[in-house]
Amino acid sequence: MNMIRTIRGLSAIGLAALLAACAQVQTTQSGLVGVNRTQTMSTLVSEAELNQQAATEYRQILAQAKAKGALDTPAAQTQRVQAIARKLIAQAGVFRPDARNWAWEIHLLKSDEVNAWCMPGGKIAVYTGLLDKIQPTDAELAAVLGHEISHALREHAREQVSRQMAANVGLSILSAVTGNQAVADLGSSLTQVMFTLPNSRSNETEADRMGVELAARAGYDPRAAITLWQKMERAGGGGQPEILSTHPSSQSRIADLKQASEIVLPLYQGKKG
């Protein structure tokens, strides 16, 4: 009975602390695609702190690639990736005006992995495996990059870290009661969020929708997102591209991409004309 009372007491304290440390925020404007979900962020992990950690990890990744002669090579592919990314970044202010002042970086990593990502604060990497194995058109590459940039604009990494912190409150309570430090140490880092843990369905849908709008505004056919993800699913035979391990795909996703693409198609057609 005393153990139950202790757990309840610690739970109440933990819940109160957790609620006090959370804030309801809207990281971006809704755009034509209507992304307007209110997000729960932990005030214990600030945007600035996460961006700083991301920048540190990014520098380490680049340094490792450079040491192996795998940074920004081949030059032609690097220039192509950077040119497309810059056009998309130029449109980011539609969703998030402050993103115009981010320290954006775009680099190509020589690797067989079919992958691309954008860390918090605008640190972008594209793997040569994506270009070589998927053979994306410029519009399809814009779909990939627009999707990854949108994850950063919406601060999905910070949102996932916040969820983990919420879960860790319960684990800390259990650890305090049982004395099991292994439970208390159970948690996730930015690296896990970026490269291991899958994104939620809502996060993926938001990045898909915002990505096609960024692409359309940048002058790329938004419908290319559909063919791109279809190519992704077909790649690798029995396996799957690395990017799909954290970016699950499905028929419902393709249907949603079609709908979002139709909404923003006039933006692309206007640029074309």
PDB file of C-alpha atoms in Angstrom:
ATOM      1  CA  MET A   1       0.000   0.000   0.000  1.00  0.00           C
ATOM      2  CA  ASN A   2       2.831   2.406   0.843  1.00  0.00           C
ATOM      3  CA  MET A   3       4.413   1.629  -2.539  1.00  0.00           C
ATOM      4  CA  ILE A   4       1.137   2.508  -4.311  1.00  0.00           C
ATOM      5  CA  ARG A   5       0.844   5.780  -2.370  1.00  0.00           C
ATOM      6  CA  THR A   6       4.447   6.619  -3.236  1.00  0.00           C
ATOM      7  CA  ILE A   7       3.893   5.973  -6.938  1.00  0.00           C
ATOM      8  CA  ARG A   8       0.727   8.046  -6.941  1.00  0.00           C
ATOM      9  CA  GLY A   9       2.460  10.893  -5.164  1.00  0.00           C
ATOM     10  CA  LEU A  10       5.426  10.859  -7.502  1.00  0.00           C
ATOM     11  CA  SER A  11       3.105  10.571 -10.481  1.00  0.00           C
ATOM     12  CA  ALA A  12       1.202  13.674  -9.426  1.00  0.00           C
ATOM     13  CA  ILE A  13       4.434  15.599  -8.962  1.00  0.00           C
ATOM     14  CA  GLY A  14       5.778  14.375 -12.280  1.00  0.00           C
ATOM     15  CA  LEU A  15       2.562  15.222 -14.121  1.00  0.00           C
ATOM     16  CA  ALA A  16       2.479  18.712 -12.623  1.00  0.00           C
ATOM     17  CA  ALA A  17       6.092  19.298 -13.623  1.00  0.00           C
ATOM     18  CA  LEU A  18       5.447  17.972 -17.110  1.00  0.00           C
ATOM     19  CA  LEU A  19       2.383  20.154 -17.677  1.00  0.00           C
ATOM     20  CA  ALA A  20       4.266  23.210 -16.447  1.00  0.00           C
ATOM     21  CA  ALA A  21       7.083  22.479 -18.882  1.00  0.00           C
ATOM     22  CA  CYS A  22       4.893  22.168 -21.989  1.00  0.00           C
ATOM     23  CA  ALA A  23       3.595  24.842 -24.316  1.00  0.00           C
ATOM     24  CA  GLN A  24       1.052  24.791 -27.144  1.00  0.00           C
ATOM     25  CA  VAL A  25       2.577  26.409 -30.210  1.00  0.00           C
ATOM     26  CA  GLN A  26       1.968  26.888 -33.915  1.00  0.00           C
ATOM     27  CA  THR A  27       5.367  26.793 -35.593  1.00  0.00           C
ATOM     28  CA  THR A  28       4.253  27.745 -39.103  1.00  0.00           C
ATOM     29  CA  GLN A  29       1.544  29.514 -41.042  1.00  0.00           C
ATOM     30  CA  SER A  30      -0.953  27.186 -42.684  1.00  0.00           C
ATOM     31  CA  GLY A  31      -0.242  27.915 -46.355  1.00  0.00           C
ATOM     32  CA  LEU A  32      -2.641  26.879 -49.115  1.00  0.00           C
ATOM     33  CA  VAL A  33      -2.422  23.247 -48.001  1.00  0.00           C
ATOM     34  CA  GLY A  34      -3.876  24.099 -44.597  1.00  0.00           C
ATOM     35  CA  VAL A  35      -1.298  22.801 -42.121  1.00  0.00           C
ATOM     36  CA  ASN A  36      -2.605  24.287 -38.881  1.00  0.00           C
ATOM     37  CA  ARG A  37      -2.237  21.655 -36.161  1.00  0.00           C
ATOM     38  CA  THR A  38      -1.285  23.046 -32.753  1.00  0.00           C
ATOM     39  CA  GLN A  39       1.883  21.383 -31.464  1.00  0.00           C
ATOM     40  CA  THR A  40       2.965  20.542 -27.926  1.00  0.00           C
ATOM     41  CA  MET A  41       6.564  21.476 -27.208  1.00  0.00           C
ATOM     42  CA  SER A  42       8.583  21.059 -24.050  1.00  0.00           C
ATOM     43  CA  THR A  43       9.971  24.334 -22.777  1.00  0.00           C
ATOM     44  CA  LEU A  44      12.852  22.294 -21.372  1.00  0.00           C
ATOM     45  CA  VAL A  45      14.162  21.881 -24.945  1.00  0.00           C
ATOM     46  CA  SER A  46      14.281  25.265 -26.626  1.00  0.00           C
ATOM     47  CA  GLU A  47      14.422  25.781 -30.356  1.00  0.00           C
ATOM     48  CA  ALA A  48      17.808  27.492 -29.972  1.00  0.00           C
ATOM     49  CA  GLU A  49      19.275  24.611 -27.954  1.00  0.00           C
ATOM     50  CA  LEU A  50      18.112  21.978 -30.408  1.00  0.00           C
ATOM     51  CA  ASN A  51      19.380  24.007 -33.363  1.00  0.00           C
ATOM     52  CA  GLN A  52      22.763  24.316 -31.664  1.00  0.00           C
ATOM     53  CA  GLN A  53      22.930  20.583 -31.035  1.00  0.00           C
ATOM     54  CA  ALA A  54      21.910  19.914 -34.638  1.00  0.00           C
ATOM     55  CA  ALA A  55      24.619  22.242 -35.929  1.00  0.00           C
ATOM     56  CA  THR A  56      27.218  20.435 -33.810  1.00  0.00           C
ATOM     57  CA  GLU A  57      26.152  17.010 -35.082  1.00  0.00           C
ATOM     58  CA  TYR A  58      26.022  18.314 -38.644  1.00  0.00           C
ATOM     59  CA  ARG A  59      29.608  19.569 -38.401  1.00  0.00           C
ATOM     60  CA  GLN A  60      30.694  16.152 -37.173  1.00  0.00           C
ATOM     61  CA  ILE A  61      28.940  14.369 -40.033  1.00  0.00           C
ATOM     62  CA  LEU A  62      30.504  16.722 -42.586  1.00  0.00           C
ATOM     63  CA  ALA A  63      33.954  16.314 -41.037  1.00  0.00           C
ATOM     64  CA  GLN A  64      33.685  12.527 -41.218  1.00  0.00           C
ATOM     65  CA  ALA A  65      32.570  12.691 -44.832  1.00  0.00           C
ATOM     66  CA  LYS A  66      35.376  15.084 -45.750  1.00  0.00           C
ATOM     67  CA  ALA A  67      37.965  12.804 -44.146  1.00  0.00           C
ATOM     68  CA  LYS A  68      36.741   9.987 -46.404  1.00  0.00           C
ATOM     69  CA  GLY A  69      36.687  12.161 -49.522  1.00  0.00           C
ATOM     70  CA  ALA A  70      32.900  11.814 -49.551  1.00  0.00           C
ATOM     71  CA  LEU A  71      31.833  15.442 -49.107  1.00  0.00           C
ATOM     72  CA  ASP A  72      30.275  17.411 -51.969  1.00  0.00           C
ATOM     73  CA  THR A  73      31.364  15.024 -54.692  1.00  0.00           C
ATOM     74  CA  PRO A  74      30.714  14.698 -57.574  1.00  0.00           C
ATOM     75  CA  ALA A  75      30.687  18.457 -58.094  1.00  0.00           C
ATOM     76  CA  ALA A  76      27.937  18.408 -60.733  1.00  0.00           C
ATOM     77  CA  GLN A  77      25.544  16.536 -58.445  1.00  0.00           C
ATOM     78  CA  THR A  78      26.402  18.873 -55.575  1.00  0.00           C
ATOM     79  CA  GLN A  79      25.619  21.936 -57.658  1.00  0.00           C
ATOM     80  CA  ARG A  80      22.328  20.425 -58.794  1.00  0.00           C
ATOM     81  CA  VAL A  81      21.212  19.617 -55.243  1.00  0.00           C
ATOM     82  CA  GLN A  82      22.218  23.032 -53.934  1.00  0.00           C
ATOM     83  CA  ALA A  83      20.498  24.899 -56.766  1.00  0.00           C
ATOM     84  CA  ILE A  84      17.190  23.104 -56.221  1.00  0.00           C
ATOM     85  CA  ALA A  85      17.399  23.428 -52.432  1.00  0.00           C
ATOM     86  CA  ARG A  86      18.045  27.173 -52.639  1.00  0.00           C
ATOM     87  CA  LYS A  87      14.922  27.689 -54.736  1.00  0.00           C
ATOM     88  CA  LEU A  88      12.866  25.868 -52.121  1.00  0.00           C
ATOM     89  CA  ILE A  89      14.482  27.715 -49.216  1.00  0.00           C
ATOM     90  CA  ALA A  90      13.599  31.009 -50.917  1.00  0.00           C
ATOM     91  CA  GLN A  91       9.930  30.043 -50.485  1.00  0.00           C
ATOM     92  CA  ALA A  92      10.178  28.921 -46.849  1.00  0.00           C
ATOM     93  CA  GLY A  93       9.100  32.335 -45.585  1.00  0.00           C
ATOM     94  CA  VAL A  94       5.569  31.617 -46.830  1.00  0.00           C
ATOM     95  CA  PHE A  95       5.230  29.154 -43.982  1.00  0.00           C
ATOM     96  CA  ARG A  96       7.721  30.629 -41.555  1.00  0.00           C
ATOM     97  CA  PRO A  97       9.080  34.183 -42.025  1.00  0.00           C
ATOM     98  CA  ASP A  98      11.886  33.729 -39.494  1.00  0.00           C
ATOM     99  CA  ALA A  99      13.285  30.837 -41.565  1.00  0.00           C
ATOM    100  CA  ARG A 100      14.642  33.427 -43.993  1.00  0.00           C
ATOM    101  CA  ASN A 101      17.273  34.184 -41.335  1.00  0.00           C
ATOM    102  CA  TRP A 102      18.246  30.583 -40.594  1.00  0.00           C
ATOM    103  CA  ALA A 103      21.850  29.524 -41.248  1.00  0.00           C
ATOM    104  CA  TRP A 104      20.864  27.135 -44.044  1.00  0.00           C
ATOM    105  CA  GLU A 105      23.471  24.692 -45.324  1.00  0.00           C
ATOM    106  CA  ILE A 106      23.243  22.153 -48.157  1.00  0.00           C
ATOM    107  CA  HIS A 107      25.747  19.361 -48.696  1.00  0.00           C
ATOM    108  CA  LEU A 108      26.010  16.158 -50.712  1.00  0.00           C
ATOM    109  CA  LEU A 109      27.324  13.016 -48.989  1.00  0.00           C
ATOM    110  CA  LYS A 110      28.800  10.229 -51.109  1.00  0.00           C
ATOM    111  CA  SER A 111      27.029   7.097 -49.894  1.00  0.00           C
ATOM    112  CA  ASP A 112      25.052   4.219 -51.360  1.00  0.00           C
ATOM    113  CA  GLU A 113      22.170   4.961 -48.987  1.00  0.00           C
ATOM    114  CA  VAL A 114      18.986   6.273 -50.563  1.00  0.00           C
ATOM    115  CA  ASN A 115      18.516   9.071 -48.079  1.00  0.00           C
ATOM    116  CA  ALA A 116      18.141  12.801 -47.467  1.00  0.00           C
ATOM    117  CA  TRP A 117      17.338  14.861 -44.390  1.00  0.00           C
ATOM    118  CA  CYS A 118      17.134  18.345 -42.948  1.00  0.00           C
ATOM    119  CA  MET A 119      18.154  18.864 -39.342  1.00  0.00           C
ATOM    120  CA  PRO A 120      16.635  21.560 -37.114  1.00  0.00           C
ATOM    121  CA  GLY A 121      17.751  25.008 -38.175  1.00  0.00           C
ATOM    122  CA  GLY A 122      18.124  24.094 -41.852  1.00  0.00           C
ATOM    123  CA  LYS A 123      21.085  21.716 -42.042  1.00  0.00           C
ATOM    124  CA  ILE A 124      20.468  19.675 -45.217  1.00  0.00           C
ATOM    125  CA  ALA A 125      22.183  16.546 -46.542  1.00  0.00           C
ATOM    126  CA  VAL A 126      21.456  14.489 -49.638  1.00  0.00           C
ATOM    127  CA  TYR A 127      23.107  11.122 -50.258  1.00  0.00           C
ATOM    128  CA  THR A 128      24.411  10.220 -53.701  1.00  0.00           C
ATOM    129  CA  GLY A 129      22.571   6.892 -53.424  1.00  0.00           C
ATOM    130  CA  LEU A 130      19.303   8.799 -53.739  1.00  0.00           C
ATOM    131  CA  LEU A 131      20.455  10.374 -56.993  1.00  0.00           C
ATOM    132  CA  ASP A 132      22.078   7.266 -58.433  1.00  0.00           C
ATOM    133  CA  LYS A 133      19.468   4.656 -57.537  1.00  0.00           C
ATOM    134  CA  ILE A 134      16.226   6.639 -57.766  1.00  0.00           C
ATOM    135  CA  GLN A 135      17.307   8.834 -60.703  1.00  0.00           C
ATOM    136  CA  PRO A 136      14.925  11.631 -59.688  1.00  0.00           C
ATOM    137  CA  THR A 137      13.952  14.390 -62.066  1.00  0.00           C
ATOM    138  CA  ASP A 138      14.544  17.925 -60.779  1.00  0.00           C
ATOM    139  CA  ALA A 139      10.887  18.102 -59.755  1.00  0.00           C
ATOM    140  CA  GLU A 140      11.126  14.774 -57.915  1.00  0.00           C
ATOM    141  CA  LEU A 141      14.290  15.888 -56.137  1.00  0.00           C
ATOM    142  CA  ALA A 142      12.467  19.087 -55.188  1.00  0.00           C
ATOM    143  CA  ALA A 143       9.734  16.891 -53.682  1.00  0.00           C
ATOM    144  CA  VAL A 144      12.285  15.107 -51.474  1.00  0.00           C
ATOM    145  CA  LEU A 145      13.970  18.310 -50.389  1.00  0.00           C
ATOM    146  CA  GLY A 146      10.695  20.162 -49.872  1.00  0.00           C
ATOM    147  CA  HIS A 147       9.484  17.338 -47.646  1.00  0.00           C
ATOM    148  CA  GLU A 148      12.659  17.341 -45.522  1.00  0.00           C
ATOM    149  CA  ILE A 149      12.767  21.138 -45.277  1.00  0.00           C
ATOM    150  CA  SER A 150       9.162  21.087 -44.101  1.00  0.00           C
ATOM    151  CA  HIS A 151      10.067  18.762 -41.220  1.00  0.00           C
ATOM    152  CA  ALA A 152      12.534  21.414 -40.060  1.00  0.00           C
ATOM    153  CA  LEU A 153      10.095  24.301 -40.536  1.00  0.00           C
ATOM    154  CA  ARG A 154       7.511  22.496 -38.404  1.00  0.00           C
ATOM    155  CA  GLU A 155      10.161  21.574 -35.790  1.00  0.00           C
ATOM    156  CA  HIS A 156       9.071  17.954 -35.893  1.00  0.00           C
ATOM    157  CA  ALA A 157      12.355  16.840 -34.304  1.00  0.00           C
ATOM    158  CA  ARG A 158      11.749  19.101 -31.309  1.00  0.00           C
ATOM    159  CA  GLU A 159       8.186  17.833 -31.106  1.00  0.00           C
ATOM    160  CA  GLN A 160       9.393  14.220 -30.984  1.00  0.00           C
ATOM    161  CA  VAL A 161      12.007  15.037 -28.350  1.00  0.00           C
ATOM    162  CA  SER A 162       9.239  16.669 -26.315  1.00  0.00           C
ATOM    163  CA  ARG A 163       7.186  13.464 -26.513  1.00  0.00           C
ATOM    164  CA  GLN A 164      10.158  11.459 -25.347  1.00  0.00           C
ATOM    165  CA  MET A 165      10.636  13.786 -22.395  1.00  0.00           C
ATOM    166  CA  ALA A 166       7.011  13.242 -21.453  1.00  0.00           C
ATOM    167  CA  ALA A 167       7.534   9.480 -21.545  1.00  0.00           C
ATOM    168  CA  ASN A 168      10.703   9.820 -19.507  1.00  0.00           C
ATOM    169  CA  VAL A 169       8.790  11.474 -16.666  1.00  0.00           C
ATOM    170  CA  GLY A 170       7.000   8.177 -16.133  1.00  0.00           C
ATOM    171  CA  LEU A 171      10.247   6.241 -16.441  1.00  0.00           C
ATOM    172  CA  SER A 172      11.924   8.515 -13.897  1.00  0.00           C
ATOM    173  CA  ILE A 173       9.068   7.932 -11.476  1.00  0.00           C
ATOM    174  CA  LEU A 174       9.390   4.164 -11.910  1.00  0.00           C
ATOM    175  CA  SER A 175      13.143   4.402 -11.442  1.00  0.00           C
ATOM    176  CA  ALA A 176      12.741   6.422  -8.251  1.00  0.00           C
ATOM    177  CA  VAL A 177      10.432   3.782  -6.813  1.00  0.00           C
ATOM    178  CA  THR A 178      12.293   0.666  -7.985  1.00  0.00           C
ATOM    179  CA  GLY A 179      15.838   2.000  -7.867  1.00  0.00           C
ATOM    180  CA  ASN A 180      16.411   0.718 -11.390  1.00  0.00           C
ATOM    181  CA  GLN A 181      18.740   3.261 -12.995  1.00  0.00           C
ATOM    182  CA  ALA A 182      18.616   1.471 -16.353  1.00  0.00           C
ATOM    183  CA  VAL A 183      14.998   2.546 -16.648  1.00  0.00           C
ATOM    184  CA  ALA A 184      15.883   6.160 -15.866  1.00  0.00           C
ATOM    185  CA  ASP A 185      18.574   6.131 -18.558  1.00  0.00           C
ATOM    186  CA  LEU A 186      16.123   4.995 -21.227  1.00  0.00           C
ATOM    187  CA  GLY A 187      15.662   7.946 -23.576  1.00  0.00           C
ATOM    188  CA  SER A 188      16.354   9.306 -27.047  1.00  0.00           C
ATOM    189  CA  SER A 189      18.743  11.836 -28.500  1.00  0.00           C
ATOM    190  CA  LEU A 190      18.449  14.057 -31.519  1.00  0.00           C
ATOM    191  CA  THR A 191      20.361  11.430 -33.476  1.00  0.00           C
ATOM    192  CA  GLN A 192      17.680   8.837 -32.700  1.00  0.00           C
ATOM    193  CA  VAL A 193      14.903  11.233 -33.668  1.00  0.00           C
ATOM    194  CA  MET A 194      16.588  12.156 -36.930  1.00  0.00           C
ATOM    195  CA  PHE A 195      17.912   8.799 -38.072  1.00  0.00           C
ATOM    196  CA  THR A 196      16.210   5.955 -36.223  1.00  0.00           C
ATOM    197  CA  LEU A 197      12.728   6.699 -34.944  1.00  0.00           C
ATOM    198  CA  PRO A 198       9.879   6.833 -37.472  1.00  0.00           C
ATOM    199  CA  ASN A 199       7.918  10.023 -37.895  1.00  0.00           C
ATOM    200  CA  SER A 200       4.290  10.081 -36.846  1.00  0.00           C
ATOM    201  CA  ARG A 201       1.575   9.940 -39.490  1.00  0.00           C
ATOM    202  CA  SER A 202       0.577  13.554 -38.760  1.00  0.00           C
ATOM    203  CA  ASN A 203       4.173  14.756 -39.105  1.00  0.00           C
ATOM    204  CA  GLU A 204       4.583  12.919 -42.393  1.00  0.00           C
ATOM    205  CA  THR A 205       1.335  14.301 -43.785  1.00  0.00           C
ATOM    206  CA  GLU A 206       2.309  17.838 -42.830  1.00  0.00           C
ATOM    207  CA  ALA A 207       5.744  17.507 -44.449  1.00  0.00           C
ATOM    208  CA  ASP A 208       4.173  16.017 -47.583  1.00  0.00           C
ATOM    209  CA  ARG A 209       1.640  18.807 -47.954  1.00  0.00           C
ATOM    210  CA  MET A 210       4.019  21.640 -47.188  1.00  0.00           C
ATOM    211  CA  GLY A 211       6.666  20.072 -49.399  1.00  0.00           C
ATOM    212  CA  VAL A 212       4.466  20.073 -52.492  1.00  0.00           C
ATOM    213  CA  GLU A 213       3.538  23.705 -51.848  1.00  0.00           C
ATOM    214  CA  LEU A 214       7.201  24.715 -51.496  1.00  0.00           C
ATOM    215  CA  ALA A 215       7.957  22.874 -54.737  1.00  0.00           C
ATOM    216  CA  ALA A 216       5.082  24.503 -56.624  1.00  0.00           C
ATOM    217  CA  ARG A 217       6.058  27.969 -55.401  1.00  0.00           C
ATOM    218  CA  ALA A 218       9.658  27.296 -56.437  1.00  0.00           C
ATOM    219  CA  GLY A 219       8.558  26.406 -59.974  1.00  0.00           C
ATOM    220  CA  TYR A 220       8.521  22.603 -59.785  1.00  0.00           C
ATOM    221  CA  ASP A 221       5.585  20.406 -60.723  1.00  0.00           C
ATOM    222  CA  PRO A 222       4.087  19.335 -57.358  1.00  0.00           C
ATOM    223  CA  ARG A 223       2.705  16.143 -58.912  1.00  0.00           C
ATOM    224  CA  ALA A 224       6.274  14.848 -59.058  1.00  0.00           C
ATOM    225  CA  ALA A 225       5.935  14.020 -55.346  1.00  0.00           C
ATOM    226  CA  ILE A 226       3.605  11.185 -56.334  1.00  0.00           C
ATOM    227  CA  THR A 227       5.988   9.577 -58.817  1.00  0.00           C
ATOM    228  CA  LEU A 228       8.894  10.160 -56.442  1.00  0.00           C
ATOM    229  CA  TRP A 229       7.395   8.191 -53.551  1.00  0.00           C
ATOM    230  CA  GLN A 230       6.258   5.485 -55.953  1.00  0.00           C
ATOM    231  CA  LYS A 231       9.870   5.176 -57.126  1.00  0.00           C
ATOM    232  CA  MET A 232      11.008   5.060 -53.500  1.00  0.00           C
ATOM    233  CA  GLU A 233       8.717   2.145 -52.751  1.00  0.00           C
ATOM    234  CA  ARG A 234       9.962   0.209 -55.767  1.00  0.00           C
ATOM    235  CA  ALA A 235      13.648   0.802 -55.007  1.00  0.00           C
ATOM    236  CA  GLY A 236      15.793  -1.937 -53.571  1.00  0.00           C
ATOM    237  CA  GLY A 237      13.680  -4.935 -54.495  1.00  0.00           C
ATOM    238  CA  GLY A 238      12.897  -6.812 -51.273  1.00  0.00           C
ATOM    239  CA  GLY A 239      14.476  -4.155 -49.076  1.00  0.00           C
ATOM    240  CA  GLN A 240      13.597  -0.514 -48.696  1.00  0.00           C
ATOM    241  CA  PRO A 241      15.517   2.743 -49.033  1.00  0.00           C
ATOM    242  CA  GLU A 242      16.928   4.108 -45.783  1.00  0.00           C
ATOM    243  CA  ILE A 243      14.717   7.168 -46.090  1.00  0.00           C
ATOM    244  CA  LEU A 244      11.595   5.004 -45.842  1.00  0.00           C
ATOM    245  CA  SER A 245      12.694   3.554 -42.500  1.00  0.00           C
ATOM    246  CA  THR A 246      11.819   6.897 -40.935  1.00  0.00           C
ATOM    247  CA  HIS A 247       9.375   8.038 -43.625  1.00  0.00           C
ATOM    248  CA  PRO A 248       6.794   5.280 -44.041  1.00  0.00           C
ATOM    249  CA  SER A 249       4.722   5.264 -47.201  1.00  0.00           C
ATOM    250  CA  SER A 250       1.313   3.854 -48.108  1.00  0.00           C
ATOM    251  CA  GLN A 251      -1.501   4.095 -50.608  1.00  0.00           C
ATOM    252  CA  SER A 252      -3.284   6.589 -48.359  1.00  0.00           C
ATOM    253  CA  ARG A 253      -0.187   8.758 -48.473  1.00  0.00           C
ATOM    254  CA  ILE A 254      -0.160   8.711 -52.272  1.00  0.00           C
ATOM    255  CA  ALA A 255      -3.838   9.686 -52.276  1.00  0.00           C
ATOM    256  CA  ASP A 256      -3.140  12.596 -49.938  1.00  0.00           C
ATOM    257  CA  LEU A 257      -0.239  13.745 -52.111  1.00  0.00           C
ATOM    258  CA  LYS A 258      -2.521  13.761 -55.144  1.00  0.00           C
ATOM    259  CA  GLN A 259      -5.038  15.928 -53.329  1.00  0.00           C
ATOM    260  CA  ALA A 260      -2.409  18.361 -52.024  1.00  0.00           C
ATOM    261  CA  SER A 261      -0.768  18.568 -55.441  1.00  0.00           C
ATOM    262  CA  GLU A 262      -4.042  19.577 -57.065  1.00  0.00           C
ATOM    263  CA  ILE A 263      -4.494  22.363 -54.514  1.00  0.00           C
ATOM    264  CA  VAL A 264      -1.123  23.947 -55.279  1.00  0.00           C
ATOM    265  CA  LEU A 265      -0.970  23.122 -58.989  1.00  0.00           C
ATOM    266  CA  PRO A 266      -2.114  26.668 -59.983  1.00  0.00           C
ATOM    267  CA  LEU A 267       0.969  28.052 -58.203  1.00  0.00           C
ATOM    268  CA  TYR A 268       3.214  25.958 -60.436  1.00  0.00           C
ATOM    269  CA  GLN A 269       1.200  26.749 -63.543  1.00  0.00           C
ATOM    270  CA  GLY A 270       1.432  30.434 -62.743  1.00  0.00           C
ATOM    271  CA  LYS A 271       5.218  30.194 -62.485  1.00  0.00           C
ATOM    272  CA  LYS A 272       5.318  28.258 -65.721  1.00  0.00           C
ATOM    273  CA  GLY A 273       3.291  30.836 -67.581  1.00  0.00           C
TER     274      GLY A 273
END
